[in-house]
XYZ file of C-alpha atoms in Angstrom:
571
model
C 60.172 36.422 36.297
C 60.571 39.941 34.909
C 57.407 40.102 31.790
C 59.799 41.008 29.287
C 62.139 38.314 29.736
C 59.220 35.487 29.638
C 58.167 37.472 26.506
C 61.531 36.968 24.744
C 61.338 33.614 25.959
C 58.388 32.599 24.307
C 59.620 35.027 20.654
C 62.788 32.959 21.085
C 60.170 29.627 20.872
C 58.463 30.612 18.133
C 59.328 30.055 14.093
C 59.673 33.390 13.133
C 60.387 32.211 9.679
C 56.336 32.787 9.483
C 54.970 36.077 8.791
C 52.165 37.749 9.461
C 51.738 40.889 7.450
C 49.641 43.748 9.399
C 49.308 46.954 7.425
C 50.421 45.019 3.947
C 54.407 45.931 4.603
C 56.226 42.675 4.856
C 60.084 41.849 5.401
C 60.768 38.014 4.249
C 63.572 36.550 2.752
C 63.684 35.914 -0.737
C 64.227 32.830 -1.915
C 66.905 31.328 -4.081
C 65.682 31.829 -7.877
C 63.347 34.113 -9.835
C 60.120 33.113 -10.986
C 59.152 33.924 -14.605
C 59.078 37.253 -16.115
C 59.030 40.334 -13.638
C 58.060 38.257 -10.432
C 59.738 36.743 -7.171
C 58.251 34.316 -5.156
C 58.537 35.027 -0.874
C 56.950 32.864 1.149
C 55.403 34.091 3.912
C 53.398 31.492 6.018
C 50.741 28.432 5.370
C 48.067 29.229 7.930
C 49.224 27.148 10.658
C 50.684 30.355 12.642
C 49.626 30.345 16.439
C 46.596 32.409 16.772
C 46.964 35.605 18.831
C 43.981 36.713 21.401
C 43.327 39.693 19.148
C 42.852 38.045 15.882
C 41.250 34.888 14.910
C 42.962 32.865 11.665
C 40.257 32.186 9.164
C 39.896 28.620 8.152
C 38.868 29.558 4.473
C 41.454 32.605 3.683
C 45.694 32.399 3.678
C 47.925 33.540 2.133
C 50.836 31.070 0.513
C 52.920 33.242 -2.095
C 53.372 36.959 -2.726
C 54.766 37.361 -6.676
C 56.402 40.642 -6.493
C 57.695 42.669 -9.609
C 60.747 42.648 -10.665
C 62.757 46.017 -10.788
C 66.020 46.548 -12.762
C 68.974 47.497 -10.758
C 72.399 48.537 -12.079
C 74.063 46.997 -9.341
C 73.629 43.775 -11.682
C 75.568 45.315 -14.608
C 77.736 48.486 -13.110
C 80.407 48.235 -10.215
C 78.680 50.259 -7.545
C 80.117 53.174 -5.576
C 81.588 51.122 -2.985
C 83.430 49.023 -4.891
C 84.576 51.056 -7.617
C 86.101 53.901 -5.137
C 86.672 51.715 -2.051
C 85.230 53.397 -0.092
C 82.093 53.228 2.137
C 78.807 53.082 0.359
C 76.487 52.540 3.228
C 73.330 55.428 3.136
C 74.067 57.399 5.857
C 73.810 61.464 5.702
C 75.965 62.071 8.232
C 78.903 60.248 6.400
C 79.404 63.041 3.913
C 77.725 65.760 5.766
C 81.411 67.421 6.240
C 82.429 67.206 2.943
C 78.886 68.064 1.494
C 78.763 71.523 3.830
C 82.117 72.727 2.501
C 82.060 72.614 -0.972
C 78.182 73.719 -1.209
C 75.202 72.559 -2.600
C 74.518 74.314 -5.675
C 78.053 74.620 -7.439
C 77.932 78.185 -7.004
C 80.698 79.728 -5.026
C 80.569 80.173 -1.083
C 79.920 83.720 -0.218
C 81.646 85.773 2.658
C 79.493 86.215 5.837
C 80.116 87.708 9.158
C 78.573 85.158 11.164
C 81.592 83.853 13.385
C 80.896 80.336 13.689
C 80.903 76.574 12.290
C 78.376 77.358 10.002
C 79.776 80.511 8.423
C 80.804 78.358 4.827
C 78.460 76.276 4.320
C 74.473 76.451 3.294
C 72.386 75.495 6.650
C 69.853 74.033 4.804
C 71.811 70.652 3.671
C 70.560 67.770 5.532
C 72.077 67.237 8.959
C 71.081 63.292 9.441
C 70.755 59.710 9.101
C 68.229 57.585 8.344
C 66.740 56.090 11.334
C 64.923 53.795 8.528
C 66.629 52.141 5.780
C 64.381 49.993 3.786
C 65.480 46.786 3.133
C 65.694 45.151 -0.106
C 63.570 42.357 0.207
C 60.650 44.486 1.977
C 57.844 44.572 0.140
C 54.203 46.155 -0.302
C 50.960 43.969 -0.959
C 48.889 44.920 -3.873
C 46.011 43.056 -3.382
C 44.689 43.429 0.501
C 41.142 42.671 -0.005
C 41.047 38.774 0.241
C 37.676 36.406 -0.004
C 37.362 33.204 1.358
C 38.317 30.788 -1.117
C 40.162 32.557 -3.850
C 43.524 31.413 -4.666
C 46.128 31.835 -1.775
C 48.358 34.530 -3.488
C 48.965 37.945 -3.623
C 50.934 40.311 -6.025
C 53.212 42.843 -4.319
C 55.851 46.109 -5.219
C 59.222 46.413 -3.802
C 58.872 49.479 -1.042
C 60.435 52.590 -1.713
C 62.820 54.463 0.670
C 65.850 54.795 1.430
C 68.424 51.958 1.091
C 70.893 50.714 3.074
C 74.211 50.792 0.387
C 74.086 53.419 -2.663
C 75.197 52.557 -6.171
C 76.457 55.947 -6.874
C 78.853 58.602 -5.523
C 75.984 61.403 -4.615
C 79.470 63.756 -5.121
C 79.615 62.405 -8.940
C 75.701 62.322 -9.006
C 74.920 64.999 -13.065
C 70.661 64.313 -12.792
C 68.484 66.007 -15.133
C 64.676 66.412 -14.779
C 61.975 66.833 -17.319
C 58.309 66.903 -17.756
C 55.775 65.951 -20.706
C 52.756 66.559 -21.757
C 49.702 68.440 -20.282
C 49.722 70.220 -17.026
C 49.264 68.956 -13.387
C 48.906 70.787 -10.236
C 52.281 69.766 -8.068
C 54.594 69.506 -10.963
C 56.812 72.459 -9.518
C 56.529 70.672 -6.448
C 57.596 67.432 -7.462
C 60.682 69.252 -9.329
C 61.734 71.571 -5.979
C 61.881 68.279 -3.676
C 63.698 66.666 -6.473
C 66.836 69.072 -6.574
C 66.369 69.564 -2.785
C 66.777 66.148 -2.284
C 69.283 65.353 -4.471
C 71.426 68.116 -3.055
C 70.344 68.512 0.721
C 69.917 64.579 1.159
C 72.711 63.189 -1.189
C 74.658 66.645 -2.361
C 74.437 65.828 -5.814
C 77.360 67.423 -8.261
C 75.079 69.042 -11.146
C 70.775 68.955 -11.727
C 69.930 69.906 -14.873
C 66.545 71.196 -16.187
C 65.582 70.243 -19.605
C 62.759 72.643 -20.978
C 59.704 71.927 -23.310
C 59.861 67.964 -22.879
C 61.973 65.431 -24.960
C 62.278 68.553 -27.282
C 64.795 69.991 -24.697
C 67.443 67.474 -25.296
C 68.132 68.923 -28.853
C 65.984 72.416 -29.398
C 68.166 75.212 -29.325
C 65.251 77.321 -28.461
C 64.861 75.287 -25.291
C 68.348 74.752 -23.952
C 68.987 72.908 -20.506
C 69.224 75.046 -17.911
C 71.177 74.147 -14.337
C 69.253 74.110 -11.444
C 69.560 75.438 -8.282
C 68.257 74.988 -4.498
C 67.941 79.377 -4.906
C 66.050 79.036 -8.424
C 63.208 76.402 -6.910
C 62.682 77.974 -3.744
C 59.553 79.544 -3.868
C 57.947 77.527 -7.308
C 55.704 75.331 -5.711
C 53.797 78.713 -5.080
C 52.918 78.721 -8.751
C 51.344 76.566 -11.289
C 52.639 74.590 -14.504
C 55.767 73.963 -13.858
C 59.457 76.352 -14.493
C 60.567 73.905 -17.201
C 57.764 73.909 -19.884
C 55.946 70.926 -20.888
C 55.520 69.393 -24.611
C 54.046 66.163 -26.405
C 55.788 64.780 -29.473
C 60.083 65.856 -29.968
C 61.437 62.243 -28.818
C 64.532 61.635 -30.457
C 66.386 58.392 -28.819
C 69.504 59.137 -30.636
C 69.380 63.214 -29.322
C 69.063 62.139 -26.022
C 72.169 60.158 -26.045
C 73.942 62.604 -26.971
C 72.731 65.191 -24.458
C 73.274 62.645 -21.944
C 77.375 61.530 -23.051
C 77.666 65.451 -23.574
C 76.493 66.711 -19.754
C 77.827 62.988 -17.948
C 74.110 62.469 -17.254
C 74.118 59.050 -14.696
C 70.292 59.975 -13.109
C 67.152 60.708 -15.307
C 63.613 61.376 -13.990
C 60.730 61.759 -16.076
C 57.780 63.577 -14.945
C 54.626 62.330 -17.119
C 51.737 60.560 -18.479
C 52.171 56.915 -19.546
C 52.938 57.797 -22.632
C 55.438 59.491 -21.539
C 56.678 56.714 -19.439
C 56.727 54.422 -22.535
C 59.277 56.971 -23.523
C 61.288 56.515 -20.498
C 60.776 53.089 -21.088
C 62.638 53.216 -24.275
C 65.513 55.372 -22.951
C 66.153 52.473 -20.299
C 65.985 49.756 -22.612
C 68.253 51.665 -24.903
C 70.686 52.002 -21.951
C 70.586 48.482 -21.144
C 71.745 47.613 -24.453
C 74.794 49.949 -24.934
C 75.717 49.474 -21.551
C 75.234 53.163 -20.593
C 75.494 53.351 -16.556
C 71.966 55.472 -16.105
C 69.149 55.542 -13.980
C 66.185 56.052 -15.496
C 63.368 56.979 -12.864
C 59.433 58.182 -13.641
C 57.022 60.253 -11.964
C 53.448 59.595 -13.086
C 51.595 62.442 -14.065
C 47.992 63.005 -14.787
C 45.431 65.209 -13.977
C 42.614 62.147 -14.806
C 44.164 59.844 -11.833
C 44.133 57.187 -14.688
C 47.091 55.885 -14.507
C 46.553 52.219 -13.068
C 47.912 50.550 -9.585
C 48.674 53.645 -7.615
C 46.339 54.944 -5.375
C 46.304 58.453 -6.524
C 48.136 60.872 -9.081
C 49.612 64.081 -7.454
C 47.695 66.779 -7.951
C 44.251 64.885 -8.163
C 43.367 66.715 -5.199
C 43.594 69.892 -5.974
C 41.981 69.915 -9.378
C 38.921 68.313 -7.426
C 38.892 70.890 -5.034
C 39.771 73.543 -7.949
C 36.628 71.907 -9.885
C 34.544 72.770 -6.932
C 34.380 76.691 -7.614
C 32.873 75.656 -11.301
C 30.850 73.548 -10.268
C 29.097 76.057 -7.440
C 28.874 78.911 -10.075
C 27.110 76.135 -12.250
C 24.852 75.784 -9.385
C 24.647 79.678 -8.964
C 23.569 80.039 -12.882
C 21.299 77.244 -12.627
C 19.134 78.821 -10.000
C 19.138 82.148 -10.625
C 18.440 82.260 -14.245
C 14.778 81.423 -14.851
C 12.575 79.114 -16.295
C 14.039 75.931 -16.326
C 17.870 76.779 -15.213
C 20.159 74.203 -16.358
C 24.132 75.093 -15.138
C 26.790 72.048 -17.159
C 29.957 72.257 -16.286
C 32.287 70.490 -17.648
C 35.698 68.500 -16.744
C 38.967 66.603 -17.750
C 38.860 63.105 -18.491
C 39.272 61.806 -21.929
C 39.231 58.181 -20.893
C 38.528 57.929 -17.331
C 36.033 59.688 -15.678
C 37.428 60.325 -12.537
C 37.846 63.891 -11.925
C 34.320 64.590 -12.706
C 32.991 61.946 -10.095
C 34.801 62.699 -7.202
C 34.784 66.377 -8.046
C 30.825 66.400 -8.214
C 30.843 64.333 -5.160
C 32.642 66.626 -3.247
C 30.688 69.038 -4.153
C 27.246 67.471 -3.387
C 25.546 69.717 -5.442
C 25.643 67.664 -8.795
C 22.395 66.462 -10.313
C 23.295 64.371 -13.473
C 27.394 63.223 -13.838
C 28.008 61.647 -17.328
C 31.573 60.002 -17.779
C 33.050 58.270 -20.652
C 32.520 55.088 -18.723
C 28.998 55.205 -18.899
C 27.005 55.392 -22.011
C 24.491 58.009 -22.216
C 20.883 57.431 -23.050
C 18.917 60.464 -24.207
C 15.266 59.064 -24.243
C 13.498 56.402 -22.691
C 13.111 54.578 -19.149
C 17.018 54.778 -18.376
C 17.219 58.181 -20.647
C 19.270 61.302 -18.835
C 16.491 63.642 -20.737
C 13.270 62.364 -18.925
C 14.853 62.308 -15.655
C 16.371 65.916 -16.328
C 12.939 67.223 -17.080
C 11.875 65.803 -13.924
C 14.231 66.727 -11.766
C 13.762 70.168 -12.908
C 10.074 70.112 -12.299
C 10.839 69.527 -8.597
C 13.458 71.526 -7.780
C 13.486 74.273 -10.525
C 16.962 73.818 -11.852
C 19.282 71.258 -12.812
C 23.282 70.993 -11.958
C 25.064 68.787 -15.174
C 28.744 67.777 -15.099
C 30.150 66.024 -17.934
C 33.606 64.452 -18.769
C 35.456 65.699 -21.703
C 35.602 62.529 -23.319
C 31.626 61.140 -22.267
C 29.427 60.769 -25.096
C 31.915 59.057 -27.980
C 29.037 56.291 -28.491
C 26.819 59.586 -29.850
C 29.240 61.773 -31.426
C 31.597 59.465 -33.118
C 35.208 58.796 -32.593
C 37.156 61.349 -34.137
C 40.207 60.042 -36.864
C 42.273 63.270 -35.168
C 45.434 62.824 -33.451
C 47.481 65.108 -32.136
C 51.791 64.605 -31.370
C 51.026 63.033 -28.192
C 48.752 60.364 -29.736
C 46.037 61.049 -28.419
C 42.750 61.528 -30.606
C 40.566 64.348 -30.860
C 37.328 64.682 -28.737
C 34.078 65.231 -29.849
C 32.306 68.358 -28.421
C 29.927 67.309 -25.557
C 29.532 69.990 -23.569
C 27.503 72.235 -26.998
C 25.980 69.010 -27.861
C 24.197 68.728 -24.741
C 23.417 72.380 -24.684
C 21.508 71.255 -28.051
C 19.663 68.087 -27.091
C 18.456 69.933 -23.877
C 17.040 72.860 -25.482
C 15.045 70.688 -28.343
C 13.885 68.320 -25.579
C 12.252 70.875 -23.321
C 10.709 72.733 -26.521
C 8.448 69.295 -27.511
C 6.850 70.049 -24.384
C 6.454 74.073 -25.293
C 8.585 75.089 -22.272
C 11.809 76.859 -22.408
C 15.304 76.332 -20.656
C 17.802 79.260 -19.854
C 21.844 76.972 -20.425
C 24.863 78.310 -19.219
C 27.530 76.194 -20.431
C 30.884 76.495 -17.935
C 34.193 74.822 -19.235
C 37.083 75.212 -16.322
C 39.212 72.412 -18.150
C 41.863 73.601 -18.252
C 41.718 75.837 -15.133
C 41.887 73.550 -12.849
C 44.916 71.447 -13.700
C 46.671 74.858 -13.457
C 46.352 76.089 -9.841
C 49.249 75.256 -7.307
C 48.943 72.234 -5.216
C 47.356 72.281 -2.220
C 48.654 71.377 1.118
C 47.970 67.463 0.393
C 49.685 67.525 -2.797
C 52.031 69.133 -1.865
C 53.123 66.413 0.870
C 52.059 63.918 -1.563
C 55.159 65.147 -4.081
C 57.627 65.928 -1.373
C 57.079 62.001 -0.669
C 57.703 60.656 -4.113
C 60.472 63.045 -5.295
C 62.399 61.850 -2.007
C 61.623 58.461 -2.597
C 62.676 58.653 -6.445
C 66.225 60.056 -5.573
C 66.617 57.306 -2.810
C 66.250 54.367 -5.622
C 68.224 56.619 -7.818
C 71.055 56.560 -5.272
C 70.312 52.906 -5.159
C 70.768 52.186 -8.334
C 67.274 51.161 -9.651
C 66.498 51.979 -12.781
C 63.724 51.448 -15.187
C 60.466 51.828 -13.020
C 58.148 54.597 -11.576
C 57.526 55.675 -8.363
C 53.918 55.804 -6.807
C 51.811 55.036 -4.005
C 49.656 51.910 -3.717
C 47.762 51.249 -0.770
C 49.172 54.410 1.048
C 53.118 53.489 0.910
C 55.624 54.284 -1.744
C 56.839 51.525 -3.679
C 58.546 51.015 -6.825
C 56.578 49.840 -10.116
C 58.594 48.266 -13.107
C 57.213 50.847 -16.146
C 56.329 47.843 -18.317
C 53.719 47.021 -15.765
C 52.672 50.921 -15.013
C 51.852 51.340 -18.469
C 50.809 47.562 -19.516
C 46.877 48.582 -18.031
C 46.752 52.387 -18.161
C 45.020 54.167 -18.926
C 42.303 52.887 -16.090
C 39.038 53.595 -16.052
C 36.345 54.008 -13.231
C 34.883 51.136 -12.793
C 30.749 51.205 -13.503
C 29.515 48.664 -11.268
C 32.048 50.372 -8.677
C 31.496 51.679 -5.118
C 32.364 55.056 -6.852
C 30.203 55.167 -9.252
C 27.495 53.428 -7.138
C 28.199 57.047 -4.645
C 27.310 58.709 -7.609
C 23.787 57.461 -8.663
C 23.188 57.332 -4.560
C 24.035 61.283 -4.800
C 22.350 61.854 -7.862
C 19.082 59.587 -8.233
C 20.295 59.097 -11.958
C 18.994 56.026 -14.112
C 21.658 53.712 -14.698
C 21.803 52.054 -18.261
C 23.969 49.465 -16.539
C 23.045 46.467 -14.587
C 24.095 44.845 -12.426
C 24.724 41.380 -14.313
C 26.728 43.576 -17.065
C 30.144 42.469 -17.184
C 32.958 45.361 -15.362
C 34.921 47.191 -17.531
C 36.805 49.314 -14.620
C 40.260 47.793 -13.935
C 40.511 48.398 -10.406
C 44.399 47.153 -9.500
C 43.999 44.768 -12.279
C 44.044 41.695 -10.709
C 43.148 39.533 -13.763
C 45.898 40.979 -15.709
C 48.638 38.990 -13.585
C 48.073 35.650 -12.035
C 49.643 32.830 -11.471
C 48.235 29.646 -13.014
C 47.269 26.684 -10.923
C 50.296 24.818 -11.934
C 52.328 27.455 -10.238
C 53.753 29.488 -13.181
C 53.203 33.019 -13.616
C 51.496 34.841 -16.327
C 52.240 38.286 -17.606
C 50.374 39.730 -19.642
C 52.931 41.725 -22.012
C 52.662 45.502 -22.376
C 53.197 45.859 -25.998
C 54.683 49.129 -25.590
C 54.068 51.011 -28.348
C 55.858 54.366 -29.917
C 57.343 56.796 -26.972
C 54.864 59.709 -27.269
C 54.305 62.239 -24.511
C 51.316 62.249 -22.690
């Protein structure tokens, strides 16, 4: 008998109700009900799967239950496309590629050409396709796929992003507007071109508005909305910052509902911070409760990489790799200025001090790293001065970087905060300067300092080629849930696919922190040979994925714990 045909026959033998989830993407079936809160309960297999000859089933690890968070569609509340217009709203580009091609992308009017074919009218860059891949609605993305023998038999999971099988709006009726707050990130441009591409190549969107200098751009006059274009974003992601001007502070929910009834806004997405996704957060809740018909989509933001679950923030890459030319001339100070060269440098990271550890392990040229994880010791048998000295004596020079925000446990925590919320920081990088220089002179020897500061340089470059990818990836992916109708969440990537994360939960455990009895940090003193004032028996305080922040209890319930969202600031 032909092999394929005895391999059917055996698939057709098989319960394939079981699943076995390689690569952490899984497509069960939901069942009937929601569990408590923001979680759904799949079932996915209880260990007694026949064993394949490539993989052995461990007696001592399964997995029963996957909880997976609960995002807020409009679908539930709104007649969707399909049925409101009767006609057709399966995802497919080709179905409107006709009408999309005639009547342009941009709203601006067709110009004359001599080319004397089928694609004389019509801009050649809108998307010519359909999606060989449409996501379905019940697949879904583990969070936790690191499992130990004996721990309880469940795991928490994200619905994956992509694009859907059935829209909830007409992309032809589609008025989106875009905005980003609070402090710069490399790939912002980029994440704002591959929105309005996307909306008008993929879906051909009606209108994309731009809404300058934050929340302040729904109601400054000196800030007014401007309409993008594919022509205008072209060539941004060349450039820095971003073409629509970032602010903290100027959220005004009232404003904003007025911008959006004025301009027939139906798609939102907020580029930002988690602050400013607690703002976003209040815009959807506010829709939800006048019954406004909008989807409200975020974009985390941060240069730091501290926002928690995802695997990375856009544009952590490049300001690592941007870090790496002030970290060298550091170096270069250090050993060319005698006696006793000493080069700091130091980096973003008011809570988190992840920048400055993988940016002075890329490097490899880092002697000392101090974060805000970490509390520094000056003196003593774990103190950074003593070892500094030392290192010096061997080597002749000394390479320091420091995280803005290290060092509060010295300085103080300042009573200062700005319209973001976000307190003032104490001045490490002159403090150390000071303590370095008295040090060395109890011992009669001199030290020749050169303090370097890049902070804010290197959240300013463009995105490099990773990035860039990187934001290409979510921007599509936010316009696809957009067209779906989801509303109310964030898009990011956790464990290397897209997936959508309700904004509750997003900002519930951010900011993170690096964990100090991490592999990370552990690279770090194996780099460095610093003393660690940390032991091993010390309790964590990283929140890697948060996994004790959402478990179910042994009775089978669920526990959230609740975000407590406080004001909308931008950050």
């Amino acid at each position: 008998m032909n092999l394929a045909i005895q391999l059917l026959l055996i698939l057709s033998l098989l319960d394939l109700s079981r699943i076995f989830c390689f690569g952490f993407i899984i497509r069960p079936r939901i069942e009937a009900g929601r569990y408590p809160d923001t979680f759904s309960r799949l079932h996915i297999g209880d260990g007694s799967d026949t064993q394949h000859t490539s993989y052995f089933q461990p007696t001592n690890i399964s997995i029963q239950d996957v909880y997976v968070a609960h995002v807020e569609t409009l679908r539930d509340r709104f007649p969707s496309y399909e049925c409101r217009e009767g006609a057709d709203g399966s995802n497919g580009a080709t179905l409107n590629f006709n009408e999309r091609r005639q009547r342009g992308t941009n709203g601006e009017q067709e110009k004359e050409c001599d080319i004397d074919d089928e694609y004389c009218n019509f801009d050649s860059h809108v998307a010519n396709l359909q999606f060989q891949e449409l996501v379905g609605d019940d697949e879904v993305v583990l969070v936790d796929t690191v499992l130990k023998g004996g721990m309880d038999s469940v795991s928490r999971a994200f619905f994956r992003a992509g694009p859907k099988r059935h829209l909830h709006f007409d992309p032809s009726k589609v008025n989106a507007a875009i905005l980003s707050a609070g402090g710069l990130c490399c790939g912002v441009n980029n994440v704002i071109r591959e929105l309005v591409h996307s909306l008008y190549y993929l879906y051909g969107a009606n209108k994309v508005y731009g809404i300058q200098g934050g929340f302040h751009g729904f109601h400054d006059p000196n800030c007014p909305p401007i309409l993008l274009t594919t022509n205008m974003v072209e060539n941004i992601h060349h450039e820095g910052g971003t073409i629509l001007g970032s602010s903290r502070g100027g959220f005004d929910i009232e404003k904003i509902f007025d911008f959006v009834e004025k301009h027939s806004i139906n798609q939102l997405f907020i580029i930002g911070g988690d602050g400013t996704h607690r703002g976003a957060y209040a815009i959807h809740k506010a829709c939800m409760e006048r019954g406004v018909e909008l989807a409200v989509v975020g974009i985390p933001k941060t240069i730091d990489n501290d926002i928690d679950y995802i695997d990375r923030s856009f544009g952590f890459q490049t300001a690592c790799e941007a870090a790496q030319l002030a970290i060298h001339s550091a170096k270069t100070e250090a050993k060319c200025n005698f006696p006793n060269g000493i080069g700091i440098c130091k980096l973003m990271g008011r809570y988190s001090g992840f920048l400055a550890a993988f940016a002075a392990l890329g490097s490899q040229d880092v002697d000392l790293v101090l974060v805000p994880e970490v509390p520094i010791i000056l003196e003593g048998p774990q103190g950074i001065l003593p070892f500094l000295r030392k290192r010096i004596k061997e080597q002749k020079y000394a390479v320091v970087v420091v995280a803005e925000g290290a060092g509060e446990e010295i300085l103080g925590v300042s009573d200062v905060i700005d319209a973001g919320g976000n307190r003032a920081l104490p001045e490490i990088g002159p403090y150390l300067q000071k303590v370095f220089k008295e040090y060395f002179s109890k011992f009669g020897e001199t030290t020749t300092i050169k303090y370097i500061d890049p902070s804010y340089t290197v959240r300013t470059v463009p995105a490099n080629g990773a990035d860039s990818l990187y934001c290409q990836q979510l921007a599509m992916d936010a316009v696809h849930a957009a067209m779906a109708g989801f509303t109310g969440f964030s898009i990011g990537l956790v464990n290397k696919q897209n997936v959508l994360i309700p904004i509750p939960q997003l900002v519930a455990t951010s900011p993170r922190h690096l964990d100090p009895l991490g592999s990370t940090w552990e690279r770090i003193l194996a780099m460095t040979g610093q003393p660690s004032p940390i032991s091993k028996n010390a309790k964590s305080t990283g929140t890697p994925t948060n996994a004790s922040t959402i478990l179910p209890k042994s009775s089978g319930e669920l526990r959230v714990i609740e975000s407590g969202l406080p004001e909308p600031s931008a950050h």
